[in-house]
mmCIF file of N, CA and C in Angstrom:
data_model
loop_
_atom_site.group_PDB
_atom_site.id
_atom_site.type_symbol
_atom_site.label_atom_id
_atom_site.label_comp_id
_atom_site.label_asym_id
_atom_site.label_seq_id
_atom_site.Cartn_x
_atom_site.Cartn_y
_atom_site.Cartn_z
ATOM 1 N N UNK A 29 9.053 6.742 -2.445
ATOM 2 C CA UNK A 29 8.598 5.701 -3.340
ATOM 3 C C UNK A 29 7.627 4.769 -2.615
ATOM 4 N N UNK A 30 7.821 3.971 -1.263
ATOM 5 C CA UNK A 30 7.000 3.805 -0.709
ATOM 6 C C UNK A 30 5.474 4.261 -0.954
ATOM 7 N N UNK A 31 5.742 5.897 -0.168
ATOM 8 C CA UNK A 31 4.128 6.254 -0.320
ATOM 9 C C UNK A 31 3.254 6.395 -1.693
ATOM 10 N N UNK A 32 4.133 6.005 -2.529
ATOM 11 C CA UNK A 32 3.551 6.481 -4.081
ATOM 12 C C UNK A 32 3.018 4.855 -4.217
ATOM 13 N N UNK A 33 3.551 3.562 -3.882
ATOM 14 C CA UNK A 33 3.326 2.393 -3.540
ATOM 15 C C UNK A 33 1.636 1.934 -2.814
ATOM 16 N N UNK A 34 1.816 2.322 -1.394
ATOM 17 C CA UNK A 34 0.616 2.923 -0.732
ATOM 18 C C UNK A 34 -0.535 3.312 -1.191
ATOM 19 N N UNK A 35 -0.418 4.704 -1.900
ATOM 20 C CA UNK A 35 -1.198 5.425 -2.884
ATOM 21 C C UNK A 35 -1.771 4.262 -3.722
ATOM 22 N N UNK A 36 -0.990 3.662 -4.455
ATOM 23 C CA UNK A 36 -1.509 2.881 -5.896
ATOM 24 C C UNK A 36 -2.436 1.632 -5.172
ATOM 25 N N UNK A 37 -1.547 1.728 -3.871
ATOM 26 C CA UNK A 37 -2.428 0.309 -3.963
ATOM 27 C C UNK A 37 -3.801 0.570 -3.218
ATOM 28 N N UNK A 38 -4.475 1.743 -2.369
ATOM 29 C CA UNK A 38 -4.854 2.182 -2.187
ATOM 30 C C UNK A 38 -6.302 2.596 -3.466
ATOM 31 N N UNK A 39 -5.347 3.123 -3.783
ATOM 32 C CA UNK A 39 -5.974 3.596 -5.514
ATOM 33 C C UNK A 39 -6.699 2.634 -5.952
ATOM 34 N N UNK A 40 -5.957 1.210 -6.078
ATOM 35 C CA UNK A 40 -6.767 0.199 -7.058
ATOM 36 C C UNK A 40 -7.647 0.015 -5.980
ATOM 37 N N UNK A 41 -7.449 -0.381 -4.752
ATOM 38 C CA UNK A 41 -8.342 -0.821 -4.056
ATOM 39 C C UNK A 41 -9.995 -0.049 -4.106
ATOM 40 N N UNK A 42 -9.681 1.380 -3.967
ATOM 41 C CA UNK A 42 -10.975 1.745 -4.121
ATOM 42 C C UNK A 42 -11.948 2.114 -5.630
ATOM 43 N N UNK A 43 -11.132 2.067 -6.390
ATOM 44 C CA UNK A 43 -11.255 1.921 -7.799
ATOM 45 C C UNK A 43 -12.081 0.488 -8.195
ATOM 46 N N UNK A 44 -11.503 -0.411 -7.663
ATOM 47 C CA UNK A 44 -12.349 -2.078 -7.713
ATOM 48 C C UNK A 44 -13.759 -1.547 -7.039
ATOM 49 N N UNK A 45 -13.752 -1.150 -6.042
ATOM 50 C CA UNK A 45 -14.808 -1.153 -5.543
ATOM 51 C C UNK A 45 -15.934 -0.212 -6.381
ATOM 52 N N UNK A 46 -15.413 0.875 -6.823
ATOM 53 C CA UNK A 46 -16.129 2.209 -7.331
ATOM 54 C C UNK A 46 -16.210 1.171 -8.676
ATOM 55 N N UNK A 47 -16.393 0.510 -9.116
ATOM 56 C CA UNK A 47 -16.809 -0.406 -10.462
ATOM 57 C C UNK A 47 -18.325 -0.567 -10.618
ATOM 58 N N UNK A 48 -19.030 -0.185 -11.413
ATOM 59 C CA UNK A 48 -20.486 -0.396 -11.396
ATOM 60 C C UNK A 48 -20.813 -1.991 -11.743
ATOM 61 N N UNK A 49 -19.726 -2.613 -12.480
ATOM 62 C CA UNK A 49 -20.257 -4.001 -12.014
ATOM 63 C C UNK A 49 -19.762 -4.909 -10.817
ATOM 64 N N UNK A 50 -19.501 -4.442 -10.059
ATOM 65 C CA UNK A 50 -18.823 -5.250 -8.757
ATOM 66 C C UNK A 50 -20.693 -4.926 -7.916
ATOM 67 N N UNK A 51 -20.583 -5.795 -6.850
ATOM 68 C CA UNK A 51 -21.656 -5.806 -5.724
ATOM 69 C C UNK A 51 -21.207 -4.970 -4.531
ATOM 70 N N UNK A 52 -19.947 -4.602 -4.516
ATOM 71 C CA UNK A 52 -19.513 -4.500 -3.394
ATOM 72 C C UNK A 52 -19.667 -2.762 -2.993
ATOM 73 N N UNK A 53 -20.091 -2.514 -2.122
ATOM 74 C CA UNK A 53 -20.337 -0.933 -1.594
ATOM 75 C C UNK A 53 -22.092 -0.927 -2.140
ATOM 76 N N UNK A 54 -22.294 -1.526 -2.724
ATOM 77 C CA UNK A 54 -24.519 -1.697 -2.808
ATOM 78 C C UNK A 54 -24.563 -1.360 -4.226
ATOM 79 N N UNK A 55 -25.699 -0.605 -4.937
ATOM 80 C CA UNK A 55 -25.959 -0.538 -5.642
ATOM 81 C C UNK A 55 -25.680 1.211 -6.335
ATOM 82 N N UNK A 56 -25.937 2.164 -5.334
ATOM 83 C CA UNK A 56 -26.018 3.520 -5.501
ATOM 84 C C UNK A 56 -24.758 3.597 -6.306
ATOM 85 N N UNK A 57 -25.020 4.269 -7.339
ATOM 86 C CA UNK A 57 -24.040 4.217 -8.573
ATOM 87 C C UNK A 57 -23.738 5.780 -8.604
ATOM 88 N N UNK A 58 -23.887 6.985 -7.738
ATOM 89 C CA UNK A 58 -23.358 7.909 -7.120
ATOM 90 C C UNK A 58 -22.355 7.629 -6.466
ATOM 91 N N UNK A 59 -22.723 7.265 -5.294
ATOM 92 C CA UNK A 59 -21.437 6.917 -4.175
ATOM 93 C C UNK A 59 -20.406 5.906 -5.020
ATOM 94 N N UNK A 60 -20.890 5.021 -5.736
ATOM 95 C CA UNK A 60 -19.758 4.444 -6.267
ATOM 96 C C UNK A 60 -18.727 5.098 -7.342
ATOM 97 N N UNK A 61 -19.378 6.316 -7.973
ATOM 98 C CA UNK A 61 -18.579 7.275 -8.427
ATOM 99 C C UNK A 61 -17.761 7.619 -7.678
ATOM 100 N N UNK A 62 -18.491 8.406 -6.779
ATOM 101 C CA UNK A 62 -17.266 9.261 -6.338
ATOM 102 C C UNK A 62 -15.845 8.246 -5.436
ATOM 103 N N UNK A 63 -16.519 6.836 -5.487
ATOM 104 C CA UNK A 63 -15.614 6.285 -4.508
ATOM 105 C C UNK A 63 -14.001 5.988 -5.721
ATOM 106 N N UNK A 64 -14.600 6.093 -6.755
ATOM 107 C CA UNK A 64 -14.124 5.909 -8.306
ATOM 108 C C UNK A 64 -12.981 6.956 -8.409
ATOM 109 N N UNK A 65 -13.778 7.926 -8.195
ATOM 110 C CA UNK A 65 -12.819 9.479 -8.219
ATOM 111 C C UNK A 65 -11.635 9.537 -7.155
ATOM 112 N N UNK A 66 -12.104 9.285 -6.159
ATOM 113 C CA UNK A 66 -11.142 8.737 -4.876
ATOM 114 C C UNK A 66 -10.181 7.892 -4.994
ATOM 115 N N UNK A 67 -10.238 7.160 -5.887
ATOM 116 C CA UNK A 67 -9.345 6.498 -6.602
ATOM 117 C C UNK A 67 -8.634 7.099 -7.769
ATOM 118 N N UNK A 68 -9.410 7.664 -8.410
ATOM 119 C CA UNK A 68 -8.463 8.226 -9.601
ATOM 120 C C UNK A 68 -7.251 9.271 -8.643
ATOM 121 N N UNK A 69 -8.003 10.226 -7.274
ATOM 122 C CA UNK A 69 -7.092 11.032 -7.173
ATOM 123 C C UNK A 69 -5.762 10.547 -6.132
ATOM 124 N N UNK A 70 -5.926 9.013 -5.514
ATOM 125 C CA UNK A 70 -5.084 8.509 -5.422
ATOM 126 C C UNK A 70 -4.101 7.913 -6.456
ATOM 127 N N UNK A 71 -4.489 7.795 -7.515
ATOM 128 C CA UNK A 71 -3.488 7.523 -8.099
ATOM 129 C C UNK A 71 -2.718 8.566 -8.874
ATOM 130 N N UNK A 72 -3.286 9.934 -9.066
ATOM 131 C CA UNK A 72 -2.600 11.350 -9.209
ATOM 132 C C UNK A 72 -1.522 11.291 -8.335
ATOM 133 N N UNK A 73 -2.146 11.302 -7.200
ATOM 134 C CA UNK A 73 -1.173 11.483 -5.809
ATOM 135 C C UNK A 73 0.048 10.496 -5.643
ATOM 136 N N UNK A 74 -0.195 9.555 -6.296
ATOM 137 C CA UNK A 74 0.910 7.885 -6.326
ATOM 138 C C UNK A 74 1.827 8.174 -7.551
ATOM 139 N N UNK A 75 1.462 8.651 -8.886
ATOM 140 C CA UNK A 75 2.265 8.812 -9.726
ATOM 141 C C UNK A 75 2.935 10.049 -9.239
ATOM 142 N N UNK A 76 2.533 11.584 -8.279
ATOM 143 C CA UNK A 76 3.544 12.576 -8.862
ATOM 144 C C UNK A 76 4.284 12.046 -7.482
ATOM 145 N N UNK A 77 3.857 11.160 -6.989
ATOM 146 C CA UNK A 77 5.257 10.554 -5.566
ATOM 147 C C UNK A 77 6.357 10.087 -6.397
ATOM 148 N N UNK A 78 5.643 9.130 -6.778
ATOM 149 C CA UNK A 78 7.187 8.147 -7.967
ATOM 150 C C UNK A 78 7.388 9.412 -8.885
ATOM 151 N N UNK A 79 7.207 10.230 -9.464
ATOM 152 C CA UNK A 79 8.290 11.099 -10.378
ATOM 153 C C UNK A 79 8.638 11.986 -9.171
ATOM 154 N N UNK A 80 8.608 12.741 -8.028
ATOM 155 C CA UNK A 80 9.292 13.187 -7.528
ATOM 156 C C UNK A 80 10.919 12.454 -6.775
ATOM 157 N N UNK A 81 10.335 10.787 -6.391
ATOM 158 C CA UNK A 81 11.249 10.031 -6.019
ATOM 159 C C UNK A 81 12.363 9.697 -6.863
ATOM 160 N N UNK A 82 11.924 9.746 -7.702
ATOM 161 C CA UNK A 82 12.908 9.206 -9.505
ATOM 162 C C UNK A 82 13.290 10.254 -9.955
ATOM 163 N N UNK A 83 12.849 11.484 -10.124
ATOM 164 C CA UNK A 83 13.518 12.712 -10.585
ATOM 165 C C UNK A 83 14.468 13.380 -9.804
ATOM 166 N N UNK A 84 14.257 13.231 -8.342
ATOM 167 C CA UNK A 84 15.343 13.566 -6.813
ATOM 168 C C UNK A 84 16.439 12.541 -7.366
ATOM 169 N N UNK A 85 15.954 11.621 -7.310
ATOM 170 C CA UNK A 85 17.309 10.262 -7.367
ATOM 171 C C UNK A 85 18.310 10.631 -8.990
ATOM 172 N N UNK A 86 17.761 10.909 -10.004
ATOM 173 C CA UNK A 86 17.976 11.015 -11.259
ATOM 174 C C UNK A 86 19.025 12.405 -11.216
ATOM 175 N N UNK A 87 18.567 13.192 -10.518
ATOM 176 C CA UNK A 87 19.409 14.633 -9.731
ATOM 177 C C UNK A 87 20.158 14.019 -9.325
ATOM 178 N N UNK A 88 20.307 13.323 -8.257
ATOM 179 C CA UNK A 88 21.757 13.151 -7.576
ATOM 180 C C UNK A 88 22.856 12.618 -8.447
ATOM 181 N N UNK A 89 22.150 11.376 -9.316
ATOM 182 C CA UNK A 89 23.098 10.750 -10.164
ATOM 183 C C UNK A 89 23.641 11.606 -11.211
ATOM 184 N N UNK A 90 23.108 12.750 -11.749
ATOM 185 C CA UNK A 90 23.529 13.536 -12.600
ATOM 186 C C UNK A 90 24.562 14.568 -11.740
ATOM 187 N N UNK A 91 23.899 15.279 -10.619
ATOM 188 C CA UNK A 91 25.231 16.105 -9.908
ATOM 189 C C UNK A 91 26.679 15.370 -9.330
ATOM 190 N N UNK A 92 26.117 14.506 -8.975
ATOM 191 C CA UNK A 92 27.340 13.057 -8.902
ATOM 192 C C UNK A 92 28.131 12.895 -10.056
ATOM 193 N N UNK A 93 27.444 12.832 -10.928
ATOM 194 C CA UNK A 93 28.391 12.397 -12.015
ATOM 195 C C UNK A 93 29.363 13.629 -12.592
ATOM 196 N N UNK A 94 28.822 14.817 -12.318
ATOM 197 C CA UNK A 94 29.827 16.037 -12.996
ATOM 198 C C UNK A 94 30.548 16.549 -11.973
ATOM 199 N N UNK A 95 30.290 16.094 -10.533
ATOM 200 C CA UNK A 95 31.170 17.100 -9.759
ATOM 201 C C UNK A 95 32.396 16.084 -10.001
ATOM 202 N N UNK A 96 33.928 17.209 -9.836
ATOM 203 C CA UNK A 96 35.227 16.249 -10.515
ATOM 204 C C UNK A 96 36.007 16.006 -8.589
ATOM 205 N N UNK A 97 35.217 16.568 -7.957
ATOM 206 C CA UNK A 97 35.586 16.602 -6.523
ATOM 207 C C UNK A 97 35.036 15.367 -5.551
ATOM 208 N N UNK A 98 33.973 14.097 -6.696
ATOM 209 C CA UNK A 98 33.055 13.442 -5.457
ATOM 210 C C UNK A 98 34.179 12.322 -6.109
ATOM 211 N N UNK A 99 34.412 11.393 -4.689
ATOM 212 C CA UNK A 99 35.622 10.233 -4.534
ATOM 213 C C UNK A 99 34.839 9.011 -5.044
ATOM 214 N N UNK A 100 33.445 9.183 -5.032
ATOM 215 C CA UNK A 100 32.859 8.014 -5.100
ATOM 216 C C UNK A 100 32.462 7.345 -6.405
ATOM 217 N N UNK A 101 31.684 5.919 -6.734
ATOM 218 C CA UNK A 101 31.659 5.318 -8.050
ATOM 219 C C UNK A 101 30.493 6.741 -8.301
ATOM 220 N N UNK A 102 30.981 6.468 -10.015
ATOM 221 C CA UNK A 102 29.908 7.611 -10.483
ATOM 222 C C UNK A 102 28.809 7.027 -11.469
ATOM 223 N N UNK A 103 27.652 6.894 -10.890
ATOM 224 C CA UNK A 103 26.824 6.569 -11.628
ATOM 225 C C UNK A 103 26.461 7.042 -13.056
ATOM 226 N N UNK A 104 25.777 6.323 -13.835
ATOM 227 C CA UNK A 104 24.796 6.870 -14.759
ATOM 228 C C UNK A 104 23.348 6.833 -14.722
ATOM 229 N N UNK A 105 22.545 7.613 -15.625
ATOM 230 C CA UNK A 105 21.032 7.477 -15.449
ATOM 231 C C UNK A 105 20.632 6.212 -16.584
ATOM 232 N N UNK A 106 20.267 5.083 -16.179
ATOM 233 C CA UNK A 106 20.236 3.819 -17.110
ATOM 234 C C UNK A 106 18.548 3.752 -17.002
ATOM 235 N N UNK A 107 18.178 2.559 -17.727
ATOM 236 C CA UNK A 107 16.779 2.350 -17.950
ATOM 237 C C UNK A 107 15.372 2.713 -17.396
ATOM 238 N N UNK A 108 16.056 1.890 -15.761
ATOM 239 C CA UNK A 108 15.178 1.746 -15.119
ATOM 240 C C UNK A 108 14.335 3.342 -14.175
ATOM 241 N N UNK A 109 14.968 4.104 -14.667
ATOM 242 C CA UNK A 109 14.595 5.719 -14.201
ATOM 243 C C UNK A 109 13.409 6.328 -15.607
ATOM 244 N N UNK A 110 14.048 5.522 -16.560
ATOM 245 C CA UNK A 110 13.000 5.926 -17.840
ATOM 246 C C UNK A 110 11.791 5.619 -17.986
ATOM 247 N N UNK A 111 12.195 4.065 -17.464
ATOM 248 C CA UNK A 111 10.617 3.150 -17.007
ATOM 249 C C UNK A 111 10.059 3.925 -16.245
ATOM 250 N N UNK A 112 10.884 4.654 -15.074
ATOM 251 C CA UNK A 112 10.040 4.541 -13.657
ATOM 252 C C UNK A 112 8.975 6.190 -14.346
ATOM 253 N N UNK A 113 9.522 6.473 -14.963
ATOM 254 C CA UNK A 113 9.244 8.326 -15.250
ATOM 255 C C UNK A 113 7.971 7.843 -16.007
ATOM 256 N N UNK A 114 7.700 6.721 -16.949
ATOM 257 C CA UNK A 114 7.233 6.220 -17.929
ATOM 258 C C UNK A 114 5.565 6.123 -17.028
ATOM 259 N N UNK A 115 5.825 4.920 -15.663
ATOM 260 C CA UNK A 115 5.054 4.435 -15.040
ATOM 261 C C UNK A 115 4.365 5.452 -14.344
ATOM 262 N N UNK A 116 5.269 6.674 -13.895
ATOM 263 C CA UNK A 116 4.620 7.290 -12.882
ATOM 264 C C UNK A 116 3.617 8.739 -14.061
ATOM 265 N N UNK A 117 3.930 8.215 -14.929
ATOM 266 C CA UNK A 117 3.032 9.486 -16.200
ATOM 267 C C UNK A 117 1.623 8.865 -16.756
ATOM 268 N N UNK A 118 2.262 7.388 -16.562
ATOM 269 C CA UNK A 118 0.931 6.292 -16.750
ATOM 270 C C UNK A 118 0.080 6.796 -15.846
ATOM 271 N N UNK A 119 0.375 6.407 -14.228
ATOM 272 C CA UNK A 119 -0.295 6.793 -13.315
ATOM 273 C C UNK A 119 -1.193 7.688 -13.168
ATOM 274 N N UNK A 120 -0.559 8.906 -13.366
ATOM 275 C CA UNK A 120 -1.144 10.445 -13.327
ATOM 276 C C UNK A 120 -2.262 10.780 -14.447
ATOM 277 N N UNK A 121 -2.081 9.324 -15.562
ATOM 278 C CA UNK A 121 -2.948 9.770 -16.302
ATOM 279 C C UNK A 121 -4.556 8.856 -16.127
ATOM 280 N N UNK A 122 -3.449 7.684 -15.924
ATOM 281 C CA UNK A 122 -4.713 6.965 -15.652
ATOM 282 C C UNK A 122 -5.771 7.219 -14.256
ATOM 283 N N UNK A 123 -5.191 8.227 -13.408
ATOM 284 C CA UNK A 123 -5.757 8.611 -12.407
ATOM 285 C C UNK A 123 -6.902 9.995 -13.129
ATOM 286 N N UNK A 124 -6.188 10.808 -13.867
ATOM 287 C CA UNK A 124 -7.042 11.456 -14.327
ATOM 288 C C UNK A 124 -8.329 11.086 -15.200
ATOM 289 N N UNK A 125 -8.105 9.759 -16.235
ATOM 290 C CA UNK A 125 -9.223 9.171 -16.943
ATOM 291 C C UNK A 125 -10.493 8.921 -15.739
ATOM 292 N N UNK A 126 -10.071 8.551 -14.555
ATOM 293 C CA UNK A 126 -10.608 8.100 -13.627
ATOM 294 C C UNK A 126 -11.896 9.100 -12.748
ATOM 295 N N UNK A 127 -10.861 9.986 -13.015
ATOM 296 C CA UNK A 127 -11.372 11.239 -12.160
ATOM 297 C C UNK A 127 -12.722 12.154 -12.884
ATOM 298 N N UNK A 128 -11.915 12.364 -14.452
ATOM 299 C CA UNK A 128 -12.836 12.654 -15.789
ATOM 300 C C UNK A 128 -14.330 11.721 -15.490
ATOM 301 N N UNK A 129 -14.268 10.300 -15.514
ATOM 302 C CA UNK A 129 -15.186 9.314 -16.269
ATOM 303 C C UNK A 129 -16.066 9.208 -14.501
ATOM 304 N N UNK A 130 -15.630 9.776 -13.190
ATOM 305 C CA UNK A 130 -16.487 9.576 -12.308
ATOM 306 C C UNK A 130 -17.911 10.255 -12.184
ATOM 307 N N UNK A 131 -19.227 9.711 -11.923
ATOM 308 C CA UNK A 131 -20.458 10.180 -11.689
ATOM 309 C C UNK A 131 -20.936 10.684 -10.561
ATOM 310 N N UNK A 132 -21.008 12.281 -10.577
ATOM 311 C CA UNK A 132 -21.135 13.458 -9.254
ATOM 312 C C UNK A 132 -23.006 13.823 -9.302
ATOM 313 N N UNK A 133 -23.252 13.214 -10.655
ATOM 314 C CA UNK A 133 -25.254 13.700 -10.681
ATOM 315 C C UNK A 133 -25.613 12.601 -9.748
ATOM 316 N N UNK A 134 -27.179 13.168 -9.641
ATOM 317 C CA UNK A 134 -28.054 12.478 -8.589
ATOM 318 C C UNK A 134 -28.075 10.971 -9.542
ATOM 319 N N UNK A 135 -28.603 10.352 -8.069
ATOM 320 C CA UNK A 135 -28.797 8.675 -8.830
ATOM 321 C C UNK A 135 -30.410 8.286 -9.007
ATOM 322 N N UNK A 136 -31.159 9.485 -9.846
ATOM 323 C CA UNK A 136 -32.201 9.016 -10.483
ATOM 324 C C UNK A 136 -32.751 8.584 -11.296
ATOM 325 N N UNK A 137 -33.191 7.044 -11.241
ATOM 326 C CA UNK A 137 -33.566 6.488 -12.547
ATOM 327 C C UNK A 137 -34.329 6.880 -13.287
ATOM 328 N N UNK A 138 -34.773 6.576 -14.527
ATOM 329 C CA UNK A 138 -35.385 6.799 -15.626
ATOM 330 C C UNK A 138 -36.511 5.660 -15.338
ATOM 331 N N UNK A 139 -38.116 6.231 -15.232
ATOM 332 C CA UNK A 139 -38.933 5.225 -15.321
ATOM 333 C C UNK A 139 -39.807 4.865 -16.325
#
């Protein structure tokens, strides 16, 4: 979960930058694509972290809960795993809009 954390924040970071109205990284609206895309595929990479982290954890609480042999409290799968499944599908998608909407053509203007 951490690295899916990392990832996102990572993600936005270069995503702000890959913005055609920001100043920041110059003007070339190529490179700021792809810096765009670099971002979208960090945040691919950040959402399928959090559903692997939440779907592992969501496993245990479910094999936990049916084995009649474990001594320990037995959980249930409550909200916050629904959210998290919710957030990390957001992610993956909004990483893909990202990835879709980035600019790979030359940066030649129209005169």
């Amino acid at each position: 979960m951490i690295a899916a954390i990392v990832m996102g924040v990572l993600g936005s970071i270069a995503a702000l930058i890959g913005l055609q109205c920001t100043k920041v990284g110059g003007d070339n609206y190529t490179v700021k694509g792809r810096i765009a895309g670099v971002g979208g595929v960090l945040y691919i990479l950040g959402g399928v972290c959090a559903m692997v982290a939440i779907s592992w954890y969501a496993f245990n609480i479910t094999r936990e809960f049916f084995d009649p042999l474990y001594p320990g409290i037995k959980y249930e799968i409550g909200p916050a795993l629904y959210i998290g499944w919710c957030a990390g599908t957001m992610a993956i998608f909004g990483g893909l809009c990202l990835v879709c909407s980035c600019k790979l053509g030359s940066s030649d203007k129209y005169t």
